C-alpha positions as a Python dict, from the first residue, in 0.01 Angstrom:
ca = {
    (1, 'X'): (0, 0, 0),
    (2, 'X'): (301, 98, -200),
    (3, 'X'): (330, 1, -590),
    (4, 'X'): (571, -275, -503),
    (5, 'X'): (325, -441, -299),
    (6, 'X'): (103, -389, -517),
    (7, 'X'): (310, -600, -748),
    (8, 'X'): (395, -884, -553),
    (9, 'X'): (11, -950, -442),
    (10, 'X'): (-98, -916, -758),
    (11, 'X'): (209, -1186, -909),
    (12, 'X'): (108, -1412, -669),
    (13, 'X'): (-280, -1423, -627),
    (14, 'X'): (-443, -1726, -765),
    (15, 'X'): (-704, -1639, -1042),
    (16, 'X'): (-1045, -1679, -977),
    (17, 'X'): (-1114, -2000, -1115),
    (18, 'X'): (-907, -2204, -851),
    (19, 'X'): (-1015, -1987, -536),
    (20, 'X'): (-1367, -2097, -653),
    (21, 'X'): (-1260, -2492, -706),
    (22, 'X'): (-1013, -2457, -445),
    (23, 'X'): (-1251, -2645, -189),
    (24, 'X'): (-1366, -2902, -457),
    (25, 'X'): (-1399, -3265, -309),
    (26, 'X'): (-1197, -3450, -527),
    (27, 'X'): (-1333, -3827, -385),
    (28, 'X'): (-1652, -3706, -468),
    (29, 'X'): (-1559, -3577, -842),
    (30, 'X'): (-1343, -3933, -893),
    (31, 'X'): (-1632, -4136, -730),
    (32, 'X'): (-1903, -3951, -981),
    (33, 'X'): (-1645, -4005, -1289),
    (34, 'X'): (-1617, -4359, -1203),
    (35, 'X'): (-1981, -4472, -1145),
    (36, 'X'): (-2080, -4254, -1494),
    (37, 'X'): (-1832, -4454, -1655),
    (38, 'X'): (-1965, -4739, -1561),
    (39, 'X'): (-2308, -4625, -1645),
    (40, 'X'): (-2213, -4515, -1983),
    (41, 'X'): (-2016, -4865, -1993),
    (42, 'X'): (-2337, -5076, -1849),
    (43, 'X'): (-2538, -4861, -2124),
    (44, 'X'): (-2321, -4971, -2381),
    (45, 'X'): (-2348, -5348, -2298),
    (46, 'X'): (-2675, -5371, -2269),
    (47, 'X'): (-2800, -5176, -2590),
    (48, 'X'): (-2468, -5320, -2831),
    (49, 'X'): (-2624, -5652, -2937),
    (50, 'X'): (-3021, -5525, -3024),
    (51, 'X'): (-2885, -5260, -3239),
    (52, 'X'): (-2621, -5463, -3402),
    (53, 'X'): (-2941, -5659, -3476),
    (54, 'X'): (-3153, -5438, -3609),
    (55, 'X'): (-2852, -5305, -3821),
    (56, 'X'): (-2793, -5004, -3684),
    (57, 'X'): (-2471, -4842, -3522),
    (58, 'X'): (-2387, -5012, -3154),
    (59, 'X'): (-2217, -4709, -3017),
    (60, 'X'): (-2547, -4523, -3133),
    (61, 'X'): (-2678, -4528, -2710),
    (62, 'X'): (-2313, -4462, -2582),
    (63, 'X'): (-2246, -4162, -2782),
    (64, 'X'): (-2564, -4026, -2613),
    (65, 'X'): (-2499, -4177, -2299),
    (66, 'X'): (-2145, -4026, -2277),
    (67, 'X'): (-2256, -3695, -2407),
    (68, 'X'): (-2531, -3651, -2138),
    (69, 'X'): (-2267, -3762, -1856),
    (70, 'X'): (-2007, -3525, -2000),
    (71, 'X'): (-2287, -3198, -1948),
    (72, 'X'): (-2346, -3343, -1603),
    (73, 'X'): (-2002, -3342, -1498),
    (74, 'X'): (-1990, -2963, -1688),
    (75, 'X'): (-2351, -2876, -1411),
    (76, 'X'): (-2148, -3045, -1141),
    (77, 'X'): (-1825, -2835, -1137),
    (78, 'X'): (-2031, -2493, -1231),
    (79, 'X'): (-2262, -2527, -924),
    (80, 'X'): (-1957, -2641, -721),
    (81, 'X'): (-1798, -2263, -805),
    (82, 'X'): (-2087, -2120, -691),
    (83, 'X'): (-2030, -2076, -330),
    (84, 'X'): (-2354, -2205, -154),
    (85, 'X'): (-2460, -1927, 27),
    (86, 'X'): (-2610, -1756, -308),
    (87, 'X'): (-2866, -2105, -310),
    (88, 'X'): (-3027, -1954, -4),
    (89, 'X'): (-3193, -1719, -61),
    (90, 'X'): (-3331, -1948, -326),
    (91, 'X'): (-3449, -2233, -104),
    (92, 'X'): (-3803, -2165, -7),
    (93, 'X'): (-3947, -2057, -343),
    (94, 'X'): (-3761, -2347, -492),
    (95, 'X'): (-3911, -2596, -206),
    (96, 'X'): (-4276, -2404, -330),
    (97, 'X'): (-4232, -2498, -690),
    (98, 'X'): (-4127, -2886, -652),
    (99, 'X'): (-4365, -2921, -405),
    (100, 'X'): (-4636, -2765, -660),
    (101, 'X'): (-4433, -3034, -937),
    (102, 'X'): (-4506, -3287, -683),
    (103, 'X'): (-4880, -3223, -661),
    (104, 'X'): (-4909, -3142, -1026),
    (105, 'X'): (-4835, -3489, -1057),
    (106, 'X'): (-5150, -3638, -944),
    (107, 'X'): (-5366, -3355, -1146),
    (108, 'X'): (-5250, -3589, -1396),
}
C-alpha cells in the first residue's frame, strides 16, 4: 500500500463509534424512547396530586423517573456497541449465578 492510499482509506473510514452503532435497530431504540416516555409520563400523573398534597414538589417522582430512564437508554446503546459474540463466552457462568439468585430466593 502506497502513502496515497494510505491517505484516502484513512480520509474516508468511519470512526469507530458508528461501525459499532452502525447495525443499531432504530424501531427498537424509537419504540423503547417512546414507551419510557410514557412511563416517565404515567409516573408523573399518578404521583403529581399526593405530593402536591402533602406539600411537597410534584415533579419530585419524574425527575427520578426520567433520570433512571435516561441511564437505561445510556446501558442500552453501550451493550448495543458491544458486538455480541464477547457475551458468550459469558453465558453459562452467568446462567449459574441467576439460577443460584433464583434459588437464593427461597433460602429467604
Amino acid at each position: 500500500m502506497t502513502l496515497a492510499q494510505f491517505v484516502v482509506d484513512r480520509r474516508f473510514a468511519r470512526p469507530l463509534w458508528r461501525r459499532r452503532l452502525a447495525h443499531l435497530d432504530v424501531a427498537l431504540v424509537a419504540t423503547t424512547l417512546v414507551v419510557s416516555g410514557i412511563g416517565v409520563l404515567m409516573v408523573y400523573t399518578a404521583t403529581r396530586g399526593d405530593l402536591l398534597h402533602a406539600g411537597s414538589s410534584p415533579t419530585h417522582f419524574l425527575k427520578r423517573q426520567a433520570m433512571w430512564s435516561l441511564a437505561g437508554l445510556v446501558v442500552m446503546v453501550v451493550v448495543a456497541a458491544i458486538d455480541y459474540h464477547r457475551f458468550e463466552r459469558l453465558a453459562y457462568p452467568l446462567y449459574g449465578l441467576l439460577i443460584v439468585g433464583l434459588l437464593g430466593i427461597f433460602a429467604v
